[in-house]
Short mmCIF file of C-alpha atoms in Angstrom, two decimals:
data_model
loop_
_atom_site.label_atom_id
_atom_site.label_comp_id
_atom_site.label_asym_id
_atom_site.label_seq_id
_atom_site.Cartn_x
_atom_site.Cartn_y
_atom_site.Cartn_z
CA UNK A 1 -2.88 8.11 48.81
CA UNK A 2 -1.50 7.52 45.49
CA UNK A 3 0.99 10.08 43.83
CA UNK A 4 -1.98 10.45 40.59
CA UNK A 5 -4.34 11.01 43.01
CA UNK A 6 -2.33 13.85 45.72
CA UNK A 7 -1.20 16.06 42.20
CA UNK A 8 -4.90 15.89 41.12
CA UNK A 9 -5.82 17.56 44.22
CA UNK A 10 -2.80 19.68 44.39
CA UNK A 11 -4.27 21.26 41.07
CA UNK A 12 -7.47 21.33 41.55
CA UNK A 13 -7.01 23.51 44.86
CA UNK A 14 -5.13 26.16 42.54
CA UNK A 15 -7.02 25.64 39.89
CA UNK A 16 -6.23 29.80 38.22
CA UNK A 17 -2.17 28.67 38.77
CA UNK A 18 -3.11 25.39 36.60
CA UNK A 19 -4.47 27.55 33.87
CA UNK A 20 -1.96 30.06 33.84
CA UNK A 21 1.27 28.05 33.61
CA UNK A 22 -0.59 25.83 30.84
CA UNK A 23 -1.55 28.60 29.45
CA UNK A 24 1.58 29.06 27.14
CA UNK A 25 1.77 25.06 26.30
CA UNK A 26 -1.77 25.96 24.76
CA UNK A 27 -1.04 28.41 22.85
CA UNK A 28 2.51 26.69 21.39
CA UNK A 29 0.86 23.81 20.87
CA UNK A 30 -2.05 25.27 18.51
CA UNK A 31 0.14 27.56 17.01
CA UNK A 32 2.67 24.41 15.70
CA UNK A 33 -0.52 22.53 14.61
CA UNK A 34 -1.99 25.14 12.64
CA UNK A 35 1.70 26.14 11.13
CA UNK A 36 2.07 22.70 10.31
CA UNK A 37 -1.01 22.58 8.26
CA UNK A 38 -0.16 25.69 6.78
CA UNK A 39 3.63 24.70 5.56
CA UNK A 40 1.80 21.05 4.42
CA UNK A 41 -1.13 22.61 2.49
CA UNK A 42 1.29 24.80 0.92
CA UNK A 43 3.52 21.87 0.17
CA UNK A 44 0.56 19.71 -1.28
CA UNK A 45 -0.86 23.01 -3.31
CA UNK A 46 2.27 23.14 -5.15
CA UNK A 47 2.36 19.27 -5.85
CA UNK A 48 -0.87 20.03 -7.63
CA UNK A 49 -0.03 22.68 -9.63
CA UNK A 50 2.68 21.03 -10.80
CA UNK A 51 1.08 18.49 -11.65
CA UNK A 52 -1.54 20.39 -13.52
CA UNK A 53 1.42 21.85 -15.51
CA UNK A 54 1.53 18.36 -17.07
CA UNK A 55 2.25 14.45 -16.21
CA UNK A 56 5.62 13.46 -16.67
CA UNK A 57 6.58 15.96 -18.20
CA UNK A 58 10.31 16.82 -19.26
CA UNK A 59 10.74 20.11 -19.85
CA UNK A 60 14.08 21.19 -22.24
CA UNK A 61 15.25 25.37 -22.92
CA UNK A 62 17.42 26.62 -24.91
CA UNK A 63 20.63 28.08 -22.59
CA UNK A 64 21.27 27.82 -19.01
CA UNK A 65 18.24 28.61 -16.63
CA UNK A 66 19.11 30.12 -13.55
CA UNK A 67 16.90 30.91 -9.96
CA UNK A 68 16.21 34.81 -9.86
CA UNK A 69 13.56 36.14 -7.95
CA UNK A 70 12.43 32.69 -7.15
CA UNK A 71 12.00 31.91 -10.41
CA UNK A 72 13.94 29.58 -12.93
CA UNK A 73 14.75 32.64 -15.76
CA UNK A 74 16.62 31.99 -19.29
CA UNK A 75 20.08 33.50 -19.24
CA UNK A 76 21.85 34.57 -22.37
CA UNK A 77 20.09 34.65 -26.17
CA UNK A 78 20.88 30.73 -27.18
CA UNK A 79 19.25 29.87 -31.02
CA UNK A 80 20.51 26.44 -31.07
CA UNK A 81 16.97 24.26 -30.79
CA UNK A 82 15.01 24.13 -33.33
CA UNK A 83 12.07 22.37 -34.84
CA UNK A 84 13.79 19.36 -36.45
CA UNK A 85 15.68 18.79 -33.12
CA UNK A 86 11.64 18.05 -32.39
CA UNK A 87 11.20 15.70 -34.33
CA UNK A 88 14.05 14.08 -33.97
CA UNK A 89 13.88 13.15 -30.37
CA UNK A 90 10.04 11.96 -31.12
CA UNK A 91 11.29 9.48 -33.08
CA UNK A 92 14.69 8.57 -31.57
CA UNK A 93 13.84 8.79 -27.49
CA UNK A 94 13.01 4.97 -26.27
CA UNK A 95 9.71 5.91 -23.61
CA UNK A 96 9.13 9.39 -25.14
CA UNK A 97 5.42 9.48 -25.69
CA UNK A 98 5.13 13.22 -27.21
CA UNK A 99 6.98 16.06 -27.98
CA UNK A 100 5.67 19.45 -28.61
CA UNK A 101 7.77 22.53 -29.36
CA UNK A 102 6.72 25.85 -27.69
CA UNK A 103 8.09 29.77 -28.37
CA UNK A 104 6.05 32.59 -26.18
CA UNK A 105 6.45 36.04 -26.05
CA UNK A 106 4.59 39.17 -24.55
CA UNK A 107 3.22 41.01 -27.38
CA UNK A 108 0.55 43.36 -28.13
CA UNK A 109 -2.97 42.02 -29.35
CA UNK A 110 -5.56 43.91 -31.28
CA UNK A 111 -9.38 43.56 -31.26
CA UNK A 112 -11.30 45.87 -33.59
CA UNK A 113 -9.60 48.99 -32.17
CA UNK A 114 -8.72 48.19 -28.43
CA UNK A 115 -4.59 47.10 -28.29
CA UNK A 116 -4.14 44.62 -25.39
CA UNK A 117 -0.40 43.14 -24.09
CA UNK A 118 -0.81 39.15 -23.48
CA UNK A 119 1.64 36.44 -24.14
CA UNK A 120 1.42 34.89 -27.68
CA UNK A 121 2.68 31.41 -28.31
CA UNK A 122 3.07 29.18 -30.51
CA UNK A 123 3.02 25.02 -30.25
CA UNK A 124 1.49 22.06 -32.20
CA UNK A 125 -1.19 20.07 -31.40
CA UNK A 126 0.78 18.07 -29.02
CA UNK A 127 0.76 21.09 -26.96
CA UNK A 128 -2.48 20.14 -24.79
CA UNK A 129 -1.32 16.76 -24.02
CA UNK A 130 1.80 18.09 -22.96
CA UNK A 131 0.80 20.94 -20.59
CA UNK A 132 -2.35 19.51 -19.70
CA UNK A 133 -4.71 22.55 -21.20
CA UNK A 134 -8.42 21.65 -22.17
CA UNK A 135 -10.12 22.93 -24.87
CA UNK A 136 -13.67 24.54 -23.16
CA UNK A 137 -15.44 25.92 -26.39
CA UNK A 138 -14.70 25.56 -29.88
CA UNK A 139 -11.56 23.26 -30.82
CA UNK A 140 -7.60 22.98 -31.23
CA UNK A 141 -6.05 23.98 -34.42
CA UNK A 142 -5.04 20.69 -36.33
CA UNK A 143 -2.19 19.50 -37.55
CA UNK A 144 -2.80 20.18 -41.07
CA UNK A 145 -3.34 24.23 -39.29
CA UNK A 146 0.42 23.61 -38.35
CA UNK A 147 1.60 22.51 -41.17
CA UNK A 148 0.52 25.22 -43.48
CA UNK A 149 0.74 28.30 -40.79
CA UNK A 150 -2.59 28.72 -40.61
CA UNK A 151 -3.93 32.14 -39.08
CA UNK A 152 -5.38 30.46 -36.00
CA UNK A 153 -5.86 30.88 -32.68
CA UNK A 154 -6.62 29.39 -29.12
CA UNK A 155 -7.12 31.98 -26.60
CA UNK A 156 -6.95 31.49 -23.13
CA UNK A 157 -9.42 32.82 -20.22
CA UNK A 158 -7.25 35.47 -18.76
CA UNK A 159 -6.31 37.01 -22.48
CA UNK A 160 -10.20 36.52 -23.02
CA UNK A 161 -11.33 38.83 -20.13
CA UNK A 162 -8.32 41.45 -21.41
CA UNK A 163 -9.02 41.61 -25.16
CA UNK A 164 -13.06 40.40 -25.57
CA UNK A 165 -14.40 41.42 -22.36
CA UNK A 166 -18.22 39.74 -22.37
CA UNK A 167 -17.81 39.56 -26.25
CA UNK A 168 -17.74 35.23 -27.33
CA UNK A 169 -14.17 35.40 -28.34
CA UNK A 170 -15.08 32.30 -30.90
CA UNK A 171 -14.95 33.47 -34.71
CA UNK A 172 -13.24 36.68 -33.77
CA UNK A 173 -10.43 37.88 -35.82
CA UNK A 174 -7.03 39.53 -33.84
CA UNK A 175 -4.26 41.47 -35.16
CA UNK A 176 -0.65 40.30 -33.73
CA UNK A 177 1.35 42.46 -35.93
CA UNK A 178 -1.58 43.76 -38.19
CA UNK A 179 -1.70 39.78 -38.82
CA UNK A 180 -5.20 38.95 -38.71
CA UNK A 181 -5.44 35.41 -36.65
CA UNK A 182 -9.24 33.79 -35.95
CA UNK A 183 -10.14 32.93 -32.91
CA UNK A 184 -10.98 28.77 -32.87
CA UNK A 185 -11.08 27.57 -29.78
CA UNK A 186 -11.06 28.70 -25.79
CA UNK A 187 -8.94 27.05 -23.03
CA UNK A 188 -10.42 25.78 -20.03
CA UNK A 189 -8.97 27.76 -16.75
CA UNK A 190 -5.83 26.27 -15.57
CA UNK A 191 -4.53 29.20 -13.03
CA UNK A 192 -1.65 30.12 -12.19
CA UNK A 193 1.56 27.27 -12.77
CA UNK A 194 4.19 26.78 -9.93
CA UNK A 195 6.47 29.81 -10.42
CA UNK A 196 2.57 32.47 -9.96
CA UNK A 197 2.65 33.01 -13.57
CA UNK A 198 -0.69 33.19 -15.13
CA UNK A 199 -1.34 29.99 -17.76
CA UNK A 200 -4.68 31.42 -18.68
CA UNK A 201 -2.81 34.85 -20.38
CA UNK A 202 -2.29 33.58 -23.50
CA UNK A 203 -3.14 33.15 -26.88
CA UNK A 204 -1.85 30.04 -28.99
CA UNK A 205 -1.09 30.06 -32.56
CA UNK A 206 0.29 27.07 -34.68
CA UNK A 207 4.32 27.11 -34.44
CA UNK A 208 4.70 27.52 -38.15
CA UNK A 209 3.13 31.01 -38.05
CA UNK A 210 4.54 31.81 -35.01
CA UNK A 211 8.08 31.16 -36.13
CA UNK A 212 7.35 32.93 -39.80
CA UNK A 213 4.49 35.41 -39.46
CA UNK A 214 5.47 36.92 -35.78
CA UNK A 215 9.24 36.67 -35.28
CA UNK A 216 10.38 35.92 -38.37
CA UNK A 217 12.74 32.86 -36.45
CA UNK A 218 13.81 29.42 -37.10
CA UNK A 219 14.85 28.95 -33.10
CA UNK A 220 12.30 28.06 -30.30
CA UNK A 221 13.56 28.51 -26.77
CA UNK A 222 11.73 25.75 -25.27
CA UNK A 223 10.44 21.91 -26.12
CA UNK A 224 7.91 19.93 -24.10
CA UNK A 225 8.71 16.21 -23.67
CA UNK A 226 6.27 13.84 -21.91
CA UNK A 227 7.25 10.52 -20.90
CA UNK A 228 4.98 7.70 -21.26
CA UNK A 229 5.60 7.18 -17.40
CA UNK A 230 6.76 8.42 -14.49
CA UNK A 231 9.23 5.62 -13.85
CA UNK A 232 10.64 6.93 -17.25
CA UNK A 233 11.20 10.30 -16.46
CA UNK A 234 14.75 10.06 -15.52
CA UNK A 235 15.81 7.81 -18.62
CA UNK A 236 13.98 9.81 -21.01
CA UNK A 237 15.72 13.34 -19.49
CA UNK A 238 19.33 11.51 -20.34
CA UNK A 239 18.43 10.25 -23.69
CA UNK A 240 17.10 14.02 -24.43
CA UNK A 241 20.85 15.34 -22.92
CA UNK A 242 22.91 13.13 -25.14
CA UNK A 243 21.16 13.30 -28.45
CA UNK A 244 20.56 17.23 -28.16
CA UNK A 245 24.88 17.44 -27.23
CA UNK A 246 25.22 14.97 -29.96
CA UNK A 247 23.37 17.16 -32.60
CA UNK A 248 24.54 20.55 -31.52
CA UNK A 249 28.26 18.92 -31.59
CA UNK A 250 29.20 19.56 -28.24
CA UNK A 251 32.46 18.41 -27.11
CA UNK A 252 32.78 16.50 -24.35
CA UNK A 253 34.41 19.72 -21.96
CA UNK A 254 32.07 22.13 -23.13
CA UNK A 255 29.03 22.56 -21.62
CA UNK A 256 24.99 22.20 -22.44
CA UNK A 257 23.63 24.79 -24.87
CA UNK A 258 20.63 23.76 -23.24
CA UNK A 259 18.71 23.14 -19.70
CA UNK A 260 16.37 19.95 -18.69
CA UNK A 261 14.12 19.96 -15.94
CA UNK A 262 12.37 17.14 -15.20
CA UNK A 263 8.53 17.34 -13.24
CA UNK A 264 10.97 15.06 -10.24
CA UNK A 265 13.29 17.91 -10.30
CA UNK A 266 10.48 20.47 -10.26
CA UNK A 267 9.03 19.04 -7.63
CA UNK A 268 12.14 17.90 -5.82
CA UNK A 269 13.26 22.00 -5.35
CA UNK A 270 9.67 23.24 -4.53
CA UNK A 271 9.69 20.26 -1.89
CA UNK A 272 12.67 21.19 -0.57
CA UNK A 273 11.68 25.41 0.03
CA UNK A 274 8.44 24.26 1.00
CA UNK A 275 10.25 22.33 3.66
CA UNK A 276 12.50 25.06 4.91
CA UNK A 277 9.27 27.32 4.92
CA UNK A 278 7.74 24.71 7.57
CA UNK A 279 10.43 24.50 9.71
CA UNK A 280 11.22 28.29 10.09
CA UNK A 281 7.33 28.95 11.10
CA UNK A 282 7.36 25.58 13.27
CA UNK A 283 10.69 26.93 14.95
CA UNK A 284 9.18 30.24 15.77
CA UNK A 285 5.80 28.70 16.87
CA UNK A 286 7.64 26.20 18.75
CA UNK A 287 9.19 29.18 20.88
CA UNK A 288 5.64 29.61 23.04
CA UNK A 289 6.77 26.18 24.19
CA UNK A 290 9.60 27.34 25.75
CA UNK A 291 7.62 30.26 27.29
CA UNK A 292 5.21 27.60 28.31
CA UNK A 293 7.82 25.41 29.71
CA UNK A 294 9.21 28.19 32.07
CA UNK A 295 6.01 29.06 33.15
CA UNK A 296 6.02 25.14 34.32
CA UNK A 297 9.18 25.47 35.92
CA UNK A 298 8.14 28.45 37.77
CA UNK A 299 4.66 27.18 38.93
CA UNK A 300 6.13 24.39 40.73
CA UNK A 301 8.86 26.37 42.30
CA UNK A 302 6.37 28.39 43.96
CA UNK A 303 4.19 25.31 44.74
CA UNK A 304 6.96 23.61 46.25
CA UNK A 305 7.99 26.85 48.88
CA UNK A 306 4.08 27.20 49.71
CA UNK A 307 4.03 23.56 50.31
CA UNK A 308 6.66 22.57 52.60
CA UNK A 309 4.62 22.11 55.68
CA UNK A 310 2.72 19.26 53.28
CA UNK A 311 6.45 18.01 52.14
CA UNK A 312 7.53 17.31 55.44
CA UNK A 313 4.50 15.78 57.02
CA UNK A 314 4.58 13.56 54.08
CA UNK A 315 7.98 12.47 54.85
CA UNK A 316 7.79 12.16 58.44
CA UNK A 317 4.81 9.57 57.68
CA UNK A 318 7.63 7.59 55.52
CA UNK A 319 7.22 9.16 52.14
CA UNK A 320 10.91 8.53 50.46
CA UNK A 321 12.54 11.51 48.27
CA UNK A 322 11.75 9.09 45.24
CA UNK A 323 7.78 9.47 46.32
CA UNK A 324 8.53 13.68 46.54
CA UNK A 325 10.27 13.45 43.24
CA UNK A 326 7.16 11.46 41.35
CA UNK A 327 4.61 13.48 43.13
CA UNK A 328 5.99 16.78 41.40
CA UNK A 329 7.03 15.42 38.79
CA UNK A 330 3.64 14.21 38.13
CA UNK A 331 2.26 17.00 38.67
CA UNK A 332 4.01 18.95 36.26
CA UNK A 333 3.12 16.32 33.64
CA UNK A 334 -0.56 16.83 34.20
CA UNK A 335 -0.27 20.55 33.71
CA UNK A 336 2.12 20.08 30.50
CA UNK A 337 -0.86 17.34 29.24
CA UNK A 338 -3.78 19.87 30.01
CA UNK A 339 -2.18 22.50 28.09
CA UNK A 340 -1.31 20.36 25.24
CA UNK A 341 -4.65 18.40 25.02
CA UNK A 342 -6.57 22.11 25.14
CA UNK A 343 -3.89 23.07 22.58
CA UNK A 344 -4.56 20.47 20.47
CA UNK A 345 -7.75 20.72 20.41
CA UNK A 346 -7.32 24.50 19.52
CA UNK A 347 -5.09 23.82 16.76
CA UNK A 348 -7.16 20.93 14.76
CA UNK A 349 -10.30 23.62 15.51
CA UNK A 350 -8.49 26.63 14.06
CA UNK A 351 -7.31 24.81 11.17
CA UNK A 352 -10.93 22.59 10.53
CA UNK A 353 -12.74 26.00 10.81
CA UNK A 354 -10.30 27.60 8.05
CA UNK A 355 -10.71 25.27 5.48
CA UNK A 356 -14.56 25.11 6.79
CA UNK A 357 -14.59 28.74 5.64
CA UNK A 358 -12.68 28.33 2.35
CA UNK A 359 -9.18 28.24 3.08
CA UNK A 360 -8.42 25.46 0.68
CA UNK A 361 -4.17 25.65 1.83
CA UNK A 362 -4.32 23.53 5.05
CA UNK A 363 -3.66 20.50 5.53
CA UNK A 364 -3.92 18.86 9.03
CA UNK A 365 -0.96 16.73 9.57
CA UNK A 366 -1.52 14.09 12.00
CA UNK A 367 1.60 13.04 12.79
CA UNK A 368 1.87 16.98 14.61
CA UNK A 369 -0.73 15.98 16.66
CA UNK A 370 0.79 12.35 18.16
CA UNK A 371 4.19 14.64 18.72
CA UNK A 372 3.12 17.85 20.30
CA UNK A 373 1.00 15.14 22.65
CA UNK A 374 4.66 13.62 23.47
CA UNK A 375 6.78 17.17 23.61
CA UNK A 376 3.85 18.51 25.88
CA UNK A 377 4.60 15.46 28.29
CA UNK A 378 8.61 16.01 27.56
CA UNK A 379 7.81 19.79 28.91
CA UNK A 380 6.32 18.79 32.03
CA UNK A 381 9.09 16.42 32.65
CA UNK A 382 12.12 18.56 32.09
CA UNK A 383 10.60 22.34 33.68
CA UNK A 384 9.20 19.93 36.28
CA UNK A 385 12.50 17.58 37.12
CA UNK A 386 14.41 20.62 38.85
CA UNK A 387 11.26 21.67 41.31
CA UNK A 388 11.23 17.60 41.74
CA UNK A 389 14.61 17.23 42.85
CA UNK A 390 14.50 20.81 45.19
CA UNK A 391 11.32 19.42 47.09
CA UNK A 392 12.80 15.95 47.41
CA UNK A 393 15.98 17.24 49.17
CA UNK A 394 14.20 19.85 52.07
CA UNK A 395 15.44 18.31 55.44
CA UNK A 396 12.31 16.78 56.96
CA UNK A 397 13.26 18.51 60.55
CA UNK A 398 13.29 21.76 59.20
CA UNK A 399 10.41 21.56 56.88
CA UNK A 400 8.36 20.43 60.41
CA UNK A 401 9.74 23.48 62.70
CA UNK A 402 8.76 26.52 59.87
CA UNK A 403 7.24 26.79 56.57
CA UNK A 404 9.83 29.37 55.83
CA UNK A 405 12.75 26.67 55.27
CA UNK A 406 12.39 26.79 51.12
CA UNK A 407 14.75 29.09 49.87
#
């Protein structure tokens, strides 16, 4: 008979044994599928939001920005930008298609006589191309608003729910500093951007009267720069560097009284944690495998001491230690490609069923699929070579005079 055809039998006769030592290459394999599609729907969830936050988009702060607490936070109080440095690099950056300047701060809000905290900010027009924000009721305050620091006001849907409750926000008047400021328009919900922090909590006022009304400032802290593609993103970040060090006057040794980030750069450093998340849940699904891989190793051990009797009639009938080797060998194949075609099967059901049921963060990732079908058949071979190699060497004499010869 052919090798295929003895380890089919061979299995099917201990058919509980089969199940049990594939039992852990199941499990590892469905666990790495579904981790998989977890660390790439993660990955591609974060893609989107940036990308939400606004196309090409070059973003410039006054100061150095530092990571803390996973997000990029201003460091130091730097008042060097200001609005003229605006329009300066609108009209001086080669592939700059808009620039919008932008000053937030948390501040209390009051409507009739309830006081609510949401962030107030203050941009032009230019804002909603910049950031991507759509007006869903009512309209944007113009630039003639900006100009002449109108008391206007876009509110957002989070700051909406906080301050009007069911009440139409449109035509309302708010106090931000016993300022009174109308309520013109309503954002369309945008969620939260890719650092968790709520876009829809705020409430935008013309720059003008942010500047002189609220802070009583000339300095923004931050500027919004939108290339007119994405192959321009770079170019139009190192034009921005050199005429910002040029204005400020900063000498060639000293360093930016600013910080550019770039959407590529954004996206580059949430890639690249994204990417370490994956592999540390991969690793520690991939550890079942192991498990699973032993239990191999140990199935066929025993197989190969019960069968000894059927090891040397087989090689008293001329079966070489080649044909002992392959026989194992495939048969610990066959149980690595039964657990890995069950787990597989597990893993694209698990993760089909989740986003079935609304779990919009997974992603299956074929490419997991095609390699836990080749590490399942890597398994078998390597838990299943030593067994191989033991049943291979038994002396045919002694395997004929007592089944008791394995050892």
């Amino acid at each position: 008979m052919k090798p295929l055809t003895i380890a089919l039998i061979a299995l099917k006769s201990h058919k509980t044994r089969t199940f049990l030592a594939s039992l852990g290459i199941m499990i590892g394999i469905a666990a790495v599928i579904v981790m998989v599609a977890i660390g790439k729907g993660s990955h591609q969830q974060i893609m989107d939001v940036i990308a939400k936050m606004g196309e090409n988009l070059v973003t410039i702060n006054a100061g150095e920005m530092k990571r803390r607490g996973g997000r990029l936070r201003l460091t130091g109080n730097v008042s060097t930008l200001n609005l003229r440095d605006v329009e300066y690099l609108s009209q001086e950056v080669t592939g700059l298609a808009l620039a919008a300047p932008f000053e937030i701060k948390q501040m209390k809000v009051k409507y009739l006589q309830f006081l609510t905290e949401t962030n107030v900010a203050g941009s032009t027009p230019e804002f909603l191309m910049a950031r991507n924000y759509e007006i869903e009721f009512g309209e944007m305050f113009t630039e003639r608003d900006q100009k002449m620091g109108m008391r206007v006001a876009v509110v957002g849907q989070t700051a909406i729910k906080n301050m009007f409750g069911e009440d139409d926000p449109l035509g309302k008047t708010v106090r931000i500093n016993a300022v009174p400021f109308k309520i013109v328009g309503v954002f369309a919900g945008k969620g939260l951007d890719s650092d968790g922090v709520d876009q829809d909590d705020i409430l935008l006022i013309p720059i003008t009267s942010m500047l002189r009304r609220i802070l009583n400032q000339t300095h923004i802290s931050t500027i919004y720069a939108k290339a007119d593609s994405r192959q321009n993103i770079d170019r139009v970040a190192d034009q921005i560097k050199l005429i910002l060090r040029d204005r400020h006057k900063i000498s060639d040794e000293a360093e930016d009284d600013f910080t550019i980030i770039s959407q590529l750069e954004l996206e580059s450093m949430k890639a690249e944690t994204s990417e370490l998340f994956t592999r540390l849940i991969v690793g520690v699904a991939a550890i079942s495998l192991v498990v699973g891989g032993i239990g191999i190793l140990a199935v066929m051990l025993i197989s190969v001491k019960e069968r000894t009797r059927e090891i040397g009639v087989r090689r008293a009938v001329g079966a070489t230690q080649g044909d002992i080797v392959k026989q194992f060998l495939i048969e610990s194949v066959l149980i690595g490609l039964f657990g890995g075609c069950v787990g597989v099967a597990m893993g694209v059901g698990i993760t089909l069923g989740a986003v079935a049921w609304g779990e919009e963060n997974l992603l299956l990732d074929l490419n997991s699929i095609y390699i836990a079908t080749g590490v399942c058949m890597l398994i078998g071979i390597i838990f299943g070579l030593f067994p191989a190699l033991k049943a291979s060497r038994l002396d045919p004499v002694r395997l004929r005079r007592s089944e008791d010869a394995f050892v």
